[in-house]
Coordinates of C-alpha atoms in Angstrom, one line a residue:
Chain A
M8 CA 50.0 -22.8 8.4
E9 CA 46.3 -22.8 9.0
G10 CA 46.7 -19.6 11.1
L11 CA 48.5 -17.9 8.3
K12 CA 45.7 -18.8 5.9
A13 CA 43.1 -17.4 8.2
R14 CA 45.0 -14.2 8.7
A15 CA 45.4 -13.8 5.0
A16 CA 41.6 -14.3 4.5
S17 CA 40.9 -11.7 7.1
M18 CA 43.2 -9.2 5.5
A19 CA 41.6 -9.8 2.1
W20 CA 38.2 -9.2 3.7
V21 CA 39.4 -5.9 5.3
A22 CA 40.9 -4.7 2.0
G23 CA 37.7 -5.5 0.1
A24 CA 35.6 -3.7 2.6
L25 CA 37.8 -0.6 2.6
L26 CA 37.8 -0.5 -1.2
L27 CA 34.1 -0.6 -1.3
G28 CA 33.8 1.9 1.4
H29 CA 35.7 4.7 -0.3
G30 CA 36.8 5.8 3.1
R31 CA 33.5 7.4 4.0
A32 CA 31.9 4.7 6.1
Q33 CA 34.1 4.4 9.1
E34 CA 34.2 1.4 11.3
T35 CA 35.0 2.3 14.8
S36 CA 35.2 -1.1 16.2
K37 CA 38.6 -2.9 15.8
A38 CA 36.8 -6.1 16.2
S39 CA 34.6 -5.6 13.2
S40 CA 37.4 -4.6 11.0
V41 CA 39.3 -7.8 11.5
A42 CA 36.3 -10.1 11.1
A43 CA 36.0 -12.4 8.2
P44 CA 32.6 -13.5 6.7
G45 CA 31.0 -16.1 8.9
S46 CA 32.7 -14.9 12.0
T47 CA 30.9 -13.2 14.9
L48 CA 31.7 -9.8 16.4
K49 CA 30.8 -9.0 19.9
D50 CA 30.0 -5.5 21.0
W51 CA 29.9 -4.4 17.4
S52 CA 29.8 -0.7 16.7
F53 CA 29.9 1.4 13.5
T54 CA 29.9 5.1 12.8
L55 CA 28.7 6.4 9.4
Q56 CA 30.0 9.7 8.3
K57 CA 29.1 12.1 5.5
A58 CA 31.3 15.1 4.6
G59 CA 33.2 14.6 7.9
K60 CA 30.0 14.7 10.0
V61 CA 28.5 11.8 11.9
Q62 CA 25.3 10.6 10.3
A63 CA 24.6 7.5 12.4
R64 CA 26.1 5.4 15.1
F65 CA 25.3 1.7 15.3
K66 CA 25.8 -0.6 18.2
G67 CA 25.0 -4.3 18.5
S68 CA 25.7 -7.0 21.0
R69 CA 26.7 -9.3 18.2
A70 CA 27.2 -8.9 14.5
M71 CA 27.8 -11.4 11.8
P72 CA 29.2 -10.1 8.4
A73 CA 26.8 -11.3 5.7
G74 CA 28.6 -9.8 2.7
A75 CA 30.4 -6.6 1.7
R76 CA 29.2 -4.0 4.2
V77 CA 26.2 -6.1 5.3
F78 CA 25.8 -7.2 8.8
D79 CA 23.2 -9.4 10.7
V80 CA 23.1 -7.7 14.0
E81 CA 21.6 -8.6 17.3
N82 CA 20.2 -6.1 19.8
L83 CA 20.8 -3.2 17.4
H84 CA 20.7 0.4 18.7
V85 CA 21.0 3.1 16.1
D86 CA 21.2 6.9 16.6
T87 CA 21.0 9.2 13.6
F88 CA 21.9 12.8 13.4
T89 CA 20.9 15.8 11.3
P90 CA 23.6 17.6 9.1
D91 CA 23.8 20.1 12.0
G92 CA 24.8 17.3 14.4
E93 CA 21.5 17.2 16.3
A94 CA 20.1 13.9 17.4
Q95 CA 17.4 12.8 15.1
I96 CA 16.0 9.2 15.3
T97 CA 16.8 6.3 17.5
A98 CA 15.8 2.7 16.6
E99 CA 16.2 -0.6 18.5
S100 CA 15.7 -4.0 17.1
P101 CA 16.5 -7.4 18.6
A102 CA 17.6 -8.8 15.3
C103 CA 18.0 -7.2 11.9
R104 CA 20.2 -6.8 8.8
V105 CA 22.2 -3.6 8.3
L106 CA 23.5 -2.6 4.9
V107 CA 25.8 0.3 4.9
T108 CA 26.3 2.2 1.7
N109 CA 28.7 5.0 1.0
E110 CA 26.7 7.7 2.6
A111 CA 23.6 6.0 4.1
F112 CA 22.3 2.7 5.3
V113 CA 19.3 0.4 5.0
I114 CA 18.1 -1.7 7.9
T115 CA 15.5 -4.4 7.5
S116 CA 13.9 -7.0 9.7
P117 CA 10.8 -9.2 9.9
G118 CA 10.9 -8.8 13.7
P119 CA 9.9 -6.1 16.2
V120 CA 11.3 -2.6 16.2
R121 CA 10.9 0.5 18.3
I122 CA 11.7 3.9 16.9
T123 CA 11.7 7.2 18.8
H124 CA 12.3 10.7 17.5
A125 CA 14.9 12.6 19.5
D126 CA 12.7 15.5 20.3
G127 CA 10.1 13.1 21.9
R128 CA 7.6 14.0 19.2
F129 CA 6.7 10.4 18.5
A130 CA 7.6 6.9 19.4
V131 CA 6.5 4.0 17.2
A132 CA 6.7 0.2 17.6
G133 CA 5.6 -2.6 15.4
V134 CA 6.7 -5.8 13.6
G135 CA 8.6 -5.9 10.3
F136 CA 10.4 -2.8 9.2
R137 CA 12.6 -1.2 6.6
W138 CA 14.6 1.9 7.2
D139 CA 16.2 3.5 4.2
H140 CA 18.2 6.4 5.6
G141 CA 19.4 7.5 2.1
A142 CA 15.8 8.0 1.0
G143 CA 14.7 9.3 4.4
R144 CA 12.0 6.7 4.7
L145 CA 11.0 4.5 7.5
S146 CA 8.2 1.9 7.3
I147 CA 6.7 -0.6 9.6
S148 CA 4.5 -3.3 8.1
N149 CA 2.5 -4.8 10.9
R150 CA 0.8 -4.0 14.2
V151 CA 2.0 -0.4 14.4
E152 CA 1.4 1.5 17.6
T153 CA 2.4 5.2 17.6
T154 CA 2.5 7.6 20.4
A155 CA 2.7 11.2 19.2
R156 CA 3.1 14.4 21.2
V157 CA 1.4 16.6 18.6
R158 CA -1.3 19.2 18.9
L159 CA -4.2 17.9 16.9
P160 CA -6.3 20.6 15.3
M161 CA -8.9 21.9 17.7
A162 CA -11.3 24.7 17.7
G163 CA -11.0 28.0 19.5
P164 CA -12.7 28.5 22.8
Q165 CA -16.0 30.0 21.7
P166 CA -17.7 30.8 18.4
R167 CA -18.6 34.4 17.8
P168 CA -22.3 35.1 18.4
Q169 CA -24.5 35.4 15.4
Chain B
M18 CA -35.5 29.5 17.5
K19 CA -33.4 28.0 14.7
K20 CA -30.7 30.5 15.4
L21 CA -30.8 29.6 19.1
L22 CA -30.4 25.9 18.3
S23 CA -27.7 26.6 15.9
R24 CA -25.8 28.7 18.4
T25 CA -26.2 26.0 21.1
A26 CA -24.9 23.2 18.9
C27 CA -22.0 25.4 17.8
V28 CA -21.0 26.3 21.3
A29 CA -21.2 22.7 22.4
V30 CA -18.9 21.6 19.5
A31 CA -16.4 24.5 20.1
V32 CA -16.2 24.0 23.9
G33 CA -15.8 20.3 23.5
L34 CA -12.9 20.8 21.0
A35 CA -11.3 23.5 23.1
L36 CA -11.3 21.3 26.2
A37 CA -9.6 18.6 24.1
E38 CA -6.9 21.0 23.2
E39 CA -6.2 22.3 26.7
A40 CA -5.6 18.9 28.2
Q41 CA -4.0 17.1 25.4
P42 CA -2.2 13.9 26.5
P43 CA -0.1 12.0 23.9
V44 CA -2.0 10.9 20.9
Q45 CA -2.2 7.1 20.3
I46 CA -2.4 5.8 16.8
K47 CA -2.8 2.2 15.8
S48 CA -2.6 1.0 12.2
G49 CA -1.7 -1.9 10.1
T50 CA 1.2 -0.2 8.4
W51 CA 3.1 3.0 8.8
E52 CA 5.5 4.9 6.6
F53 CA 7.4 8.0 7.5
D54 CA 9.2 10.3 5.1
Y55 CA 11.2 12.3 7.4
Q56 CA 12.5 14.6 4.6
T57 CA 9.0 15.9 3.9
G58 CA 7.5 15.3 7.4
T59 CA 4.8 13.1 5.9
Q60 CA 3.5 10.1 7.9
H61 CA 1.1 7.6 6.2
Y62 CA -0.9 5.2 8.3
W63 CA -3.1 2.6 6.6
G64 CA -5.1 -0.4 7.6
D65 CA -7.7 0.0 10.4
V66 CA -6.3 3.3 11.6
E67 CA -7.4 4.4 15.1
V68 CA -6.4 7.7 16.5
T69 CA -7.1 8.2 20.2
L70 CA -6.8 11.2 22.4
P71 CA -7.9 9.4 25.6
G72 CA -11.2 10.6 26.8
L73 CA -11.5 13.4 24.3
L74 CA -11.1 12.4 20.7
R75 CA -11.3 9.3 18.6
L76 CA -10.8 9.1 14.9
S77 CA -11.1 5.9 12.8
C78 CA -10.5 5.4 9.1
M79 CA -8.7 3.1 6.7
D80 CA -6.1 5.6 5.6
L81 CA -4.5 8.6 7.2
V82 CA -1.9 10.9 5.9
T83 CA -0.4 13.7 8.1
V84 CA 2.1 16.3 7.0
Q85 CA 4.0 18.2 9.7
Q86 CA 6.9 20.6 9.5
S87 CA 9.7 19.9 12.0
S88 CA 9.5 23.4 13.4
T89 CA 6.1 22.9 14.9
N90 CA 4.2 20.3 16.8
R91 CA 1.0 20.8 14.9
P92 CA 0.2 19.0 11.7
D93 CA 0.0 21.2 8.6
A94 CA -2.5 18.9 7.0
L95 CA -4.4 15.8 7.7
L96 CA -6.2 13.6 5.2
A97 CA -8.4 10.8 6.5
T98 CA -10.1 8.6 4.0
T99 CA -12.6 5.6 3.8
N100 CA -15.1 5.1 6.6
V101 CA -14.0 8.2 8.5
V102 CA -15.6 8.5 12.0
I103 CA -14.5 11.3 14.3
E104 CA -15.8 11.2 17.9
I105 CA -15.3 14.1 20.2
T106 CA -16.2 13.8 23.9
R107 CA -16.7 16.7 26.2
P108 CA -16.2 15.4 29.8
A109 CA -19.0 16.0 32.3
Q110 CA -18.6 19.4 34.0
R111 CA -20.7 18.5 37.1
P112 CA -21.5 15.4 39.0
G113 CA -24.5 13.6 37.4
E114 CA -23.9 15.3 34.1
T115 CA -23.3 13.0 31.1
P116 CA -20.4 13.6 28.8
L117 CA -21.3 15.4 25.5
V118 CA -20.4 13.2 22.5
L119 CA -20.3 14.5 19.0
K120 CA -19.7 12.3 16.0
A121 CA -18.7 13.3 12.4
Y122 CA -18.9 10.8 9.5
G123 CA -17.7 10.9 6.0
D124 CA -15.6 9.1 3.4
R125 CA -13.0 11.8 3.4
A126 CA -12.0 14.4 6.0
V127 CA -9.4 17.0 5.2
Y128 CA -7.8 19.4 7.6
T129 CA -5.6 22.3 6.4
A130 CA -3.7 24.5 8.9
T131 CA -3.5 27.5 6.6
N132 CA -7.3 28.1 6.8
E133 CA -8.1 26.0 9.9
L134 CA -10.8 24.2 8.1
V135 CA -12.0 20.6 8.4
T136 CA -14.0 19.4 5.4
L137 CA -16.1 16.3 5.3
T138 CA -17.2 14.8 2.0
G139 CA -18.2 11.5 0.5
S140 CA -21.2 9.3 1.0
D141 CA -23.6 10.9 3.5
P142 CA -21.2 13.2 5.4
R143 CA -22.8 14.3 8.7
I144 CA -22.2 15.6 12.1
V145 CA -24.3 14.1 14.9
A146 CA -24.7 16.1 18.1
P147 CA -27.2 15.7 21.0
Q148 CA -29.1 18.6 19.5
G149 CA -29.5 17.0 16.2
T150 CA -27.8 15.9 12.9
T151 CA -26.4 18.1 10.2
R152 CA -26.1 16.6 6.7
G153 CA -24.9 17.9 3.4
K154 CA -22.7 17.0 0.4
V155 CA -19.9 19.0 1.9
I156 CA -19.7 19.9 5.6
T157 CA -17.0 22.4 6.6
Y158 CA -16.0 23.1 10.1
D159 CA -14.1 26.2 10.8
L160 CA -11.8 25.7 13.8
G161 CA -11.0 29.3 14.0
T162 CA -14.6 30.5 14.4
G163 CA -16.5 27.4 15.4
R164 CA -18.7 27.6 12.3
I165 CA -20.2 24.6 10.7
R166 CA -21.4 24.9 7.2
A167 CA -23.1 22.3 5.1
S168 CA -23.7 22.7 1.4
G169 CA -25.4 20.7 -1.3
G170 CA -28.7 19.3 0.0
H171 CA -28.2 20.5 3.5
V172 CA -30.6 19.0 6.1
S173 CA -30.6 19.7 9.8
E174 CA -32.5 17.1 11.9
L175 CA -33.3 18.3 15.3
N176 CA -33.5 16.0 18.3
I177 CA -37.2 15.7 19.3
D178 CA -36.4 16.2 23.0
V179 CA -34.7 19.5 22.1
V180 CA -37.7 20.4 20.1
K181 CA -40.1 19.6 22.9
A182 CA -38.1 21.6 25.3
M183 CA -38.2 24.5 22.9
R184 CA -41.9 24.2 22.3
R185 CA -42.5 25.0 26.0
T186 CA -41.5 28.6 25.2
N187 CA -41.9 28.7 21.4
A188 CA -43.5 26.5 18.8
A189 CA -41.1 24.9 16.4
P190 CA -41.0 22.4 13.5
A191 CA -39.3 19.1 14.2
T192 CA -37.1 19.3 11.1
A193 CA -35.5 22.4 9.6
T194 CA -34.0 22.4 6.2
S195 CA -32.3 25.1 4.1
K196 CA -30.6 25.4 0.8
D197 CA -27.9 27.9 1.7
G198 CA -26.0 25.7 4.0
A199 CA -26.7 27.2 7.4
A200 CA -26.4 24.4 9.8
P201 CA -26.8 23.7 13.5
G202 CA -23.6 25.2 14.7
G203 CA -23.4 27.6 11.9
R204 CA -23.9 31.3 12.2

């Protein structure tokens, strides 16, 4: 009897999640789609699509559903992609909260984060961050250290003689 | 002699900057907070910002905004504000030679790629080189030509050791001033 109740609760959760998702955010992990709130998912993964194209892939060693399309994730690894399918930004965080909306996501954490641009142009690390992919904004609040492979503006070799 | 001093300072600045470009390692930036708008390519650093190009360049300020298009690895624009200090080091070329260090100060430093100009403004903007100091309300450094121009109460203070060396061959005043903005390093 208890088993049947638990199964019914799980099915209700899945139905709710699918209704809210409008079929655009696709969960690729079977484990995550059968989880009820309060449960823990191991080797969690999630793929976010827009117009049939992959926008982001999420992976975490563990994830705990914290509401409709909200997950508290441990050891998160996210890869985002441009509309052309090119790799864009990668982020890693030991613990954070992921909110997936219809076509985007928001990740927040008071803890450490490391972010790298796919073309190697920059890598940035710090503590406390918010990544709103829908708005295209990333921010880190504390102790930010950035390494950038950019050419700073520099002068030409010689000035012309007077 | 003034022209000679100006040319010497100008060459020193330009060579130092050029060396920095040739051997550019990754740029390190430390700040309290960072925000990146990757739709516009704008990065905003604030809170004790320190930019370091090891051994070649240091920039410190309280607030730094960079705008960069994704198709290039050069910033289109840089805006540094509040207590801006830019330090350029030219490594020693020979054993026993000391590195050449140039410092620029201002409340606001703006770089725009379209005209390759760096403009220093604010309270007492100045460029300090071993040859002397250039002051003015607005100091503009043209990265394309190596020209430094100061306008609005421009003053060039020459290092007394440089003046003494020059006096061996030609008498010269210890301080040169002008109203038109010609500066050590300018043409």
